[in-house]
């Protein structure tokens, strides 16, 4: 009796009985399919018997719970009722343990499936006869190769990134960040007033550059920077981080039809498309997560050097044009003008 | 609208206007420029009528011009004077004003040709005709991204040298008065007016050069 009770406790929450008893035909089919390839170590006869034993075990377990569910049947005396219930319960538990023993016996006979396939059981996918419709196996191999490569490259990249002290986001922070783990999140929730102040100070710093700040979509600021009569830049901010920047001509429209800043369409001119590319590169270059205001100031200082976009010859080849474009690159340190292909 | 330079290219010795235009076009195409439609600029001359000039004013010439780049506009210019940009139906107004302004029909001059695009440059090579005769070749080069003439003059010049060689012009006189104000379509029309005036005064191209 104590054993039976313990056994009963070990079958928690069997789902609805009909489901348990559903014959597992798929298993049998797969076993048959594997026939040709599985090593001789697998006893197919025992395999199908074992499957039958599992079915038997499931249905006897179902009977145990049925018995518990139905409770005591109507008998004349209380004693009779208890006796009948205990007997039925014991009987069904016995059959569970009998079926379990049978399954254990059979499982020893089944033997181990072959392990000489390099992909183990997933190698069985290659047996699928309709390759064209379900190319799972080749996809699997492909995915495996990719994930191997990905892991390798990710390892290399993480090694390189950990050598850099300037990083853009918090997730990849190395040792230095662990010392000051709180620094990064706070810069993302700077009060708008602080952002306004930083931008205003930059605006006053450069007389030839005017910065118009707006917040059309909640707290994130958008800047429209007008540099002399040369170009306009739309800067999308997230707190004090610059998320996106688009450079357009001075005479180009920077608004959408409904009067909002157009942060998606690119310039019609190749020269400004090129400068947009370089500005995006600059965003990645100027990074100092602990001091976002310095980053914005550095970026704006770099941007200001485009005031001579059409006037400065290339510092390398001395010419104004190359492939129809003026020197669109500005060195991050010296701010000197170079053609895209003339920079070192 | 960017910054534009309009100039005349002389007809090559021993070649016709047509042949010289073809040669220029070939050079542009070799450079990588692509054909992008046609263009036309025309100019009509109006004399101020006797009624006004007899009152002591010198007979001024007024030019009414059209540019296919601005099909809805009409430009009215005085030499050294203001340039008026009006709607295209300004022409009908001029007909009504014929008591004051007389159209010198024989003086009508125009330039027509092909538009080329190269990177952010727009190049228009045109044959200048007056009546039935070809009188010369005009080349207009526009650098579209820039709006300040003096900012991009060196760059424009370097580009023109690449296909015009020694015929690259000096800085247009309109650039001199612009300082850092924004270049406008009227500045281009002034350049065409000056070019047409220069060509009108030139000797007719020898008969062999026509057509
Ligand atoms: Zn260069």
XYZ file of C-alpha atoms and ligand atoms in Angstrom:
556
model
C 0.000 0.000 0.000
C 2.693 2.574 0.837
C 4.360 1.667 -2.458
C 1.159 2.092 -4.376
C 0.548 5.451 -2.790
C 4.056 6.541 -3.674
C 3.584 5.321 -7.219
C 0.354 7.256 -7.425
C 2.183 10.390 -6.398
C 4.667 9.887 -9.140
C 2.148 10.263 -11.911
C 1.204 13.861 -11.612
C -1.097 15.653 -13.977
C -1.669 13.177 -16.719
C -3.497 15.074 -19.440
C -6.895 14.056 -20.701
C -7.069 10.273 -21.001
C -8.072 9.937 -24.677
C -4.882 11.695 -25.660
C -2.737 9.352 -23.636
C -4.236 6.351 -25.308
C -3.864 7.530 -28.867
C -1.742 4.961 -30.682
C 1.636 6.389 -31.678
C 1.592 5.343 -35.281
C 4.130 7.934 -36.379
C 6.751 6.271 -34.220
C 6.188 2.945 -35.859
C 6.376 4.436 -39.323
C 9.642 6.191 -38.557
C 11.098 3.010 -37.127
C 10.251 1.162 -40.305
C 11.753 3.868 -42.439
C 14.963 3.699 -40.529
C 15.146 -0.027 -41.050
C 17.633 0.056 -43.860
C 20.115 2.335 -42.216
C 20.013 1.686 -38.516
C 22.864 -0.439 -37.373
C 22.267 -4.125 -36.624
C 22.492 -3.161 -32.926
C 18.832 -2.135 -33.056
C 16.334 -4.913 -32.607
C 13.335 -3.842 -34.636
C 11.096 -6.542 -33.275
C 11.789 -5.383 -29.712
C 11.296 -1.820 -30.908
C 7.722 -2.401 -32.024
C 6.986 -4.449 -28.918
C 8.331 -1.620 -26.799
C 6.026 0.807 -28.543
C 3.102 -1.504 -27.790
C 4.273 -1.665 -24.166
C 4.298 2.124 -23.944
C 0.717 2.155 -25.154
C -0.228 -0.442 -22.561
C 1.479 1.570 -19.823
C -0.311 4.732 -20.864
C -3.707 3.108 -20.777
C -3.090 1.463 -17.402
C -1.988 4.834 -16.009
C -5.198 6.257 -17.390
C -7.131 3.582 -15.581
C -5.511 4.545 -12.265
C -6.697 8.110 -12.671
C -10.116 7.003 -13.855
C -10.412 4.950 -10.714
C -9.377 7.886 -8.522
C -11.749 10.163 -10.365
C -14.751 7.882 -9.992
C -14.135 7.429 -6.291
C -16.077 4.969 -4.133
C -18.952 3.139 -5.809
C -22.311 2.742 -4.207
C -22.224 -0.242 -1.851
C -24.581 -1.009 1.049
C -22.032 -0.343 3.802
C -19.295 2.204 4.156
C -16.859 -0.622 4.773
C -17.929 -2.351 1.551
C -17.488 0.830 -0.358
C -13.950 1.393 0.951
C -12.992 -2.184 0.333
C -14.213 -2.129 -3.259
C -12.370 1.096 -3.982
C -9.082 0.016 -2.457
C -9.218 -3.280 -4.316
C -9.872 -1.581 -7.647
C -7.153 0.986 -7.000
C -4.644 -1.683 -6.017
C -5.510 -3.722 -9.065
C -4.918 -0.823 -11.422
C -1.676 0.178 -9.746
C -0.444 -3.385 -10.062
C -1.117 -3.330 -13.759
C 0.816 -0.063 -14.039
C 3.833 -1.532 -12.342
C 3.483 -4.699 -14.451
C 3.407 -2.693 -17.664
C 6.317 -0.568 -16.502
C 8.365 -3.674 -15.758
C 7.554 -5.022 -19.208
C 8.613 -1.764 -20.823
C 11.880 -1.742 -18.888
C 12.586 -5.293 -20.004
C 11.880 -4.468 -23.616
C 13.910 -1.286 -23.551
C 16.988 -3.333 -22.703
C 16.344 -5.448 -25.776
C 15.934 -2.512 -28.128
C 19.624 -1.683 -27.923
C 21.242 1.613 -28.639
C 20.659 3.413 -31.911
C 23.695 3.837 -34.047
C 25.929 6.699 -33.101
C 28.199 6.506 -36.074
C 26.197 9.134 -37.939
C 27.969 12.443 -37.287
C 24.669 14.231 -36.755
C 23.292 11.487 -34.506
C 19.552 11.182 -34.735
C 19.113 14.276 -36.856
C 21.045 12.339 -39.490
C 17.873 10.311 -39.924
C 16.365 13.336 -41.650
C 18.435 12.411 -44.681
C 16.175 9.369 -45.043
C 13.223 11.530 -45.961
C 12.267 10.265 -49.418
C 10.760 13.555 -50.672
C 13.859 15.733 -50.730
C 12.304 18.276 -53.079
C 9.333 19.014 -50.872
C 11.003 18.949 -47.485
C 14.693 19.677 -47.920
C 15.106 19.684 -44.155
C 18.327 17.754 -44.186
C 20.258 20.033 -46.535
C 18.861 23.061 -44.719
C 20.015 21.593 -41.473
C 23.530 21.078 -42.768
C 23.550 24.626 -44.111
C 22.337 26.042 -40.818
C 24.917 24.050 -38.974
C 27.705 25.413 -41.143
C 26.436 28.963 -40.724
C 26.132 28.732 -37.010
C 29.654 27.358 -36.793
C 30.967 30.251 -38.854
C 28.908 32.764 -36.907
C 30.281 31.515 -33.653
C 33.819 31.751 -34.963
C 33.412 35.312 -36.263
C 31.532 36.419 -33.183
C 34.429 35.163 -31.112
C 36.891 37.193 -33.166
C 34.703 40.289 -33.050
C 34.191 40.124 -29.329
C 37.950 39.825 -28.865
C 38.502 42.962 -30.938
C 35.693 44.930 -29.338
C 36.928 44.205 -25.872
C 40.167 45.975 -26.732
C 38.311 49.205 -27.506
C 37.491 51.512 -24.670
C 34.923 53.526 -26.642
C 31.724 51.663 -27.173
C 28.346 52.516 -28.474
C 26.001 50.372 -26.468
C 25.907 48.953 -22.994
C 25.601 45.265 -23.903
C 29.118 44.903 -25.220
C 30.854 46.710 -22.402
C 33.962 45.092 -21.169
C 35.941 45.460 -17.986
C 35.731 49.216 -17.681
C 31.962 49.138 -17.744
C 31.723 46.591 -15.008
C 33.278 49.079 -12.655
C 30.610 51.661 -13.425
C 27.604 49.641 -14.518
C 25.116 52.442 -13.871
C 26.685 55.049 -16.105
C 25.184 53.903 -19.407
C 21.489 53.672 -18.542
C 21.412 57.130 -16.976
C 22.592 58.770 -20.190
C 19.540 57.336 -21.921
C 17.116 59.026 -19.587
C 18.601 62.506 -19.503
C 15.968 65.170 -18.937
C 14.977 66.988 -22.150
C 16.052 70.257 -20.543
C 19.619 68.980 -20.301
C 19.598 67.932 -23.948
C 18.271 71.382 -24.900
C 21.091 73.031 -22.951
C 23.805 70.970 -24.595
C 22.402 71.662 -28.071
C 22.012 75.369 -27.323
C 25.599 75.619 -26.195
C 26.792 73.943 -29.406
C 24.551 76.241 -31.427
C 26.210 79.289 -29.861
C 29.671 77.795 -30.342
C 29.524 77.871 -34.149
C 28.154 81.082 -35.661
C 27.986 79.674 -39.208
C 25.901 76.766 -38.038
C 22.308 77.079 -36.905
C 20.592 74.289 -35.029
C 16.834 74.012 -34.766
C 15.602 71.565 -32.166
C 12.149 70.001 -32.272
C 10.410 67.079 -30.615
C 7.711 65.926 -33.006
C 7.539 62.394 -31.641
C 7.659 62.437 -27.868
C 10.863 63.042 -25.980
C 13.372 62.248 -28.712
C 14.832 65.399 -30.190
C 15.317 66.045 -33.881
C 17.766 68.636 -35.067
C 17.808 70.538 -38.310
C 21.342 71.794 -38.707
C 21.926 74.410 -41.393
C 25.564 74.908 -42.255
C 26.157 78.232 -43.956
C 24.551 78.112 -47.392
C 26.111 74.757 -48.119
C 24.031 72.017 -46.639
C 21.353 70.968 -44.194
C 21.553 68.019 -41.876
C 18.699 66.209 -40.188
C 19.871 64.612 -36.962
C 17.667 62.150 -35.110
C 18.573 61.885 -31.443
C 17.803 59.402 -28.737
C 18.499 61.293 -25.543
C 21.970 62.677 -26.296
C 22.886 59.870 -28.666
C 22.718 60.503 -32.371
C 20.751 57.726 -34.006
C 20.583 58.802 -37.613
C 21.687 61.623 -39.795
C 20.812 62.701 -43.326
C 22.668 65.375 -45.245
C 20.876 67.352 -47.937
C 21.585 70.333 -50.132
C 20.894 73.865 -48.963
C 18.240 74.209 -51.673
C 16.624 70.843 -51.027
C 13.353 70.326 -49.210
C 13.789 68.745 -45.791
C 10.109 68.550 -44.891
C 7.407 66.057 -45.813
C 4.093 67.191 -47.298
C 2.545 67.498 -43.853
C 5.289 69.811 -42.654
C 7.302 67.346 -40.573
C 11.040 66.808 -40.886
C 11.582 64.157 -43.530
C 13.947 61.735 -41.858
C 13.760 59.029 -44.502
C 14.344 60.283 -48.029
C 17.885 60.839 -49.193
C 19.355 63.783 -51.068
C 18.906 64.037 -54.833
C 22.558 64.917 -55.230
C 25.323 62.360 -55.253
C 27.647 64.637 -53.328
C 25.283 64.821 -50.341
C 24.523 61.109 -50.474
C 28.246 60.581 -50.100
C 28.483 63.067 -47.235
C 25.543 61.270 -45.560
C 27.508 58.026 -45.723
C 30.540 59.682 -44.207
C 28.458 61.323 -41.479
C 27.068 57.914 -40.560
C 30.612 56.624 -40.325
C 31.466 59.580 -38.107
C 28.619 58.679 -35.742
C 30.235 55.317 -35.206
C 33.648 56.885 -34.828
C 32.834 59.509 -32.233
C 31.701 57.395 -29.304
C 32.232 58.002 -25.624
C 29.278 56.512 -23.745
C 30.163 58.181 -20.465
C 30.190 61.660 -22.011
C 27.514 61.882 -24.693
C 27.668 65.684 -24.818
C 31.317 65.503 -25.874
C 30.317 63.116 -28.644
C 27.666 65.478 -29.995
C 30.106 68.378 -29.849
C 32.839 66.408 -31.633
C 30.401 65.345 -34.321
C 29.210 68.911 -34.876
C 32.804 70.174 -35.018
C 33.552 67.588 -37.660
C 30.362 68.452 -39.536
C 31.256 72.133 -39.533
C 34.324 71.429 -41.675
C 31.917 70.874 -44.592
C 31.406 74.628 -44.763
C 34.129 74.499 -47.445
C 32.695 71.428 -49.166
C 32.828 73.057 -52.607
C 35.859 75.248 -51.989
C 38.496 72.949 -50.552
C 40.712 70.960 -52.920
C 41.748 67.435 -51.972
C 44.732 67.409 -49.614
C 46.169 64.407 -51.410
C 45.729 64.922 -55.151
C 45.205 68.683 -55.047
C 42.196 68.539 -57.351
C 38.628 69.634 -56.809
C 36.881 66.832 -58.630
C 37.221 63.128 -58.825
C 34.561 61.193 -60.731
C 32.473 64.342 -60.656
C 32.546 64.664 -56.872
C 34.381 67.198 -54.706
C 36.420 65.981 -51.712
C 33.589 64.599 -49.573
C 35.655 63.020 -46.817
C 36.856 64.959 -43.772
C 39.556 63.443 -41.612
C 38.189 62.727 -38.125
C 41.233 64.211 -36.424
C 42.651 66.917 -38.690
C 39.367 67.757 -40.493
C 41.314 67.935 -43.777
C 39.419 67.397 -47.028
C 39.998 64.291 -49.127
C 38.271 62.527 -51.954
C 36.684 59.311 -50.834
C 39.332 57.328 -52.687
C 42.212 59.621 -51.707
C 41.933 59.094 -47.957
C 44.423 56.795 -46.319
C 18.808 75.072 -59.147
C 22.541 75.269 -58.734
C 25.256 77.549 -60.033
C 25.526 77.958 -63.788
C 28.157 79.185 -66.204
C 27.195 79.985 -69.806
C 29.852 80.403 -72.435
C 30.535 80.281 -76.120
C 32.726 77.675 -77.735
C 34.295 78.751 -81.040
C 33.658 76.666 -84.127
C 36.738 74.582 -84.816
C 38.768 75.530 -87.833
C 37.744 73.586 -90.911
C 34.671 72.196 -89.140
C 31.022 73.145 -89.278
C 28.932 74.150 -86.253
C 27.295 70.746 -86.408
C 30.607 68.908 -86.435
C 31.980 70.931 -83.540
C 28.836 70.225 -81.495
C 29.202 66.526 -82.251
C 32.819 66.599 -81.169
C 31.902 68.270 -77.883
C 29.132 65.759 -77.298
C 31.513 62.905 -77.934
C 33.950 64.298 -75.383
C 31.180 64.578 -72.814
C 30.005 61.054 -73.424
C 33.551 59.752 -73.101
C 33.719 61.483 -69.743
C 30.687 59.499 -68.650
C 27.948 62.070 -69.173
C 24.537 60.752 -70.157
C 22.008 62.302 -72.515
C 19.019 63.633 -70.656
C 16.576 65.228 -73.077
C 16.727 68.473 -75.003
C 16.730 72.109 -74.047
C 16.044 75.500 -75.595
C 16.595 79.129 -74.673
C 15.185 81.905 -76.849
C 15.414 85.650 -76.769
C 13.329 88.335 -78.442
C 14.379 91.964 -78.624
C 11.973 94.875 -78.021
C 12.692 98.502 -78.811
C 11.102 101.113 -76.666
C 8.701 102.929 -79.014
C 9.446 106.388 -80.395
C 6.765 107.955 -78.207
C 8.857 107.391 -75.123
C 12.324 107.930 -76.486
C 11.344 111.288 -77.950
C 10.792 112.514 -74.411
C 14.511 112.553 -73.834
C 14.993 108.952 -72.768
C 17.509 106.943 -74.668
C 16.007 104.095 -76.601
C 16.542 101.153 -74.335
C 16.432 97.555 -75.466
C 14.392 95.030 -73.594
C 14.853 91.291 -73.998
C 12.080 88.795 -73.415
C 13.468 85.317 -72.932
C 12.275 81.751 -72.319
C 14.155 78.805 -70.917
C 12.866 75.234 -71.309
C 14.244 74.510 -67.840
C 11.544 76.870 -66.480
C 8.631 76.225 -68.842
C 6.100 78.209 -66.794
C 8.181 81.379 -66.630
C 9.104 84.212 -68.885
C 12.089 86.481 -68.269
C 12.177 90.158 -69.178
C 15.566 91.857 -68.967
C 17.175 95.185 -69.659
C 20.841 95.346 -70.382
C 22.559 96.129 -67.059
C 19.075 96.503 -65.696
C 16.658 94.561 -63.595
C 15.436 91.124 -64.553
C 11.751 90.433 -64.229
C 10.546 86.876 -63.839
C 6.918 86.536 -64.895
C 4.387 83.880 -65.827
C 4.584 82.533 -69.339
C 1.601 84.570 -70.528
C 3.715 87.691 -70.155
C 4.163 87.325 -73.944
C 0.514 88.202 -74.586
C 0.937 91.265 -72.406
C 3.821 92.334 -74.599
C 1.549 92.100 -77.640
C -0.880 94.468 -75.913
C 1.955 96.834 -75.120
C 3.102 97.074 -78.713
C 2.452 100.811 -78.580
C 5.391 101.096 -76.198
C 7.540 98.109 -77.042
C 8.162 97.014 -80.585
C 9.332 93.540 -81.331
C 12.414 93.469 -83.506
C 11.456 90.169 -85.086
C 14.620 89.817 -87.134
C 16.656 89.884 -83.961
C 15.133 86.741 -82.488
C 17.913 84.442 -81.448
C 17.839 81.075 -79.765
C 19.967 78.163 -78.653
C 18.767 74.579 -78.867
C 20.496 71.331 -78.177
C 21.003 68.385 -75.871
C 21.075 68.170 -72.096
C 23.707 65.967 -70.506
C 23.954 64.781 -66.949
C 27.185 63.851 -65.262
C 27.171 63.177 -61.552
C 25.695 66.376 -60.099
C 26.515 68.427 -63.194
C 24.078 69.430 -65.921
C 25.616 70.340 -69.280
C 23.706 71.838 -72.195
C 25.387 72.068 -75.557
C 23.359 74.206 -77.919
C 23.497 75.548 -81.471
C 22.794 79.272 -81.519
C 20.649 80.265 -84.470
C 19.366 83.582 -85.685
C 16.719 83.201 -88.308
C 17.823 80.422 -90.604
C 21.540 80.616 -89.909
C 23.641 78.906 -87.257
C 25.707 81.556 -85.544
C 27.660 79.681 -82.901
C 27.754 77.191 -80.076
C 26.695 77.757 -76.485
C 27.749 75.608 -73.559
C 25.955 75.857 -70.221
C 27.369 74.043 -67.229
C 25.416 73.837 -63.982
C 26.610 72.435 -60.704
C 23.302 71.592 -59.063
C 24.146 70.957 -55.371
C 25.690 74.387 -54.752
C 23.840 77.708 -54.456
C 26.698 80.176 -53.956
C 28.432 81.055 -57.217
C 31.827 81.925 -55.787
C 31.924 78.789 -53.602
C 32.080 76.408 -56.522
C 33.721 78.436 -59.289
C 37.038 76.565 -59.031
C 35.240 73.282 -59.112
C 33.139 74.348 -62.105
C 36.234 75.529 -63.927
C 38.038 72.248 -63.320
C 35.059 70.379 -64.731
C 34.823 72.610 -67.817
C 38.527 72.164 -68.482
C 37.993 68.432 -68.631
C 35.984 68.712 -71.850
C 36.511 72.269 -73.144
C 40.242 72.461 -72.656
C 41.621 75.858 -73.632
C 38.138 77.222 -74.369
C 37.257 77.240 -70.681
C 35.961 80.731 -69.924
C 36.933 83.095 -67.151
C 34.631 83.812 -64.244
C 31.272 85.160 -65.522
C 30.644 88.815 -64.691
C 27.385 88.012 -62.860
C 29.397 86.027 -60.299
C 31.233 89.195 -59.355
C 28.146 90.959 -58.078
C 26.736 87.954 -56.211
C 29.105 87.852 -53.213
C 27.472 85.217 -51.056
C 23.880 85.663 -52.126
C 22.032 82.755 -53.640
C 22.405 82.118 -57.357
C 19.089 82.411 -59.200
C 17.683 81.452 -62.606
C 17.724 85.135 -63.560
C 21.531 85.078 -63.322
C 21.590 82.352 -65.953
C 19.318 84.384 -68.232
C 21.594 87.402 -67.904
C 24.485 85.229 -69.032
C 22.512 83.987 -72.047
C 21.527 87.569 -72.891
C 25.176 88.621 -72.812
C 26.169 85.625 -74.890
C 23.459 86.341 -77.500
C 24.473 90.011 -77.677
C 28.062 88.998 -78.241
C 27.117 86.540 -80.985
C 24.847 89.088 -82.704
C 27.762 91.465 -83.004
C 30.088 88.781 -84.335
C 30.611 88.287 -88.012
C 28.432 85.651 -89.551
C 30.091 82.284 -89.619
C 31.464 81.690 -93.113
C 28.938 79.997 -95.346
C 30.901 76.739 -95.230
C 30.332 76.582 -91.485
C 26.571 76.793 -91.675
C 24.650 73.579 -91.386
Zn 41.936 63.509 -54.159
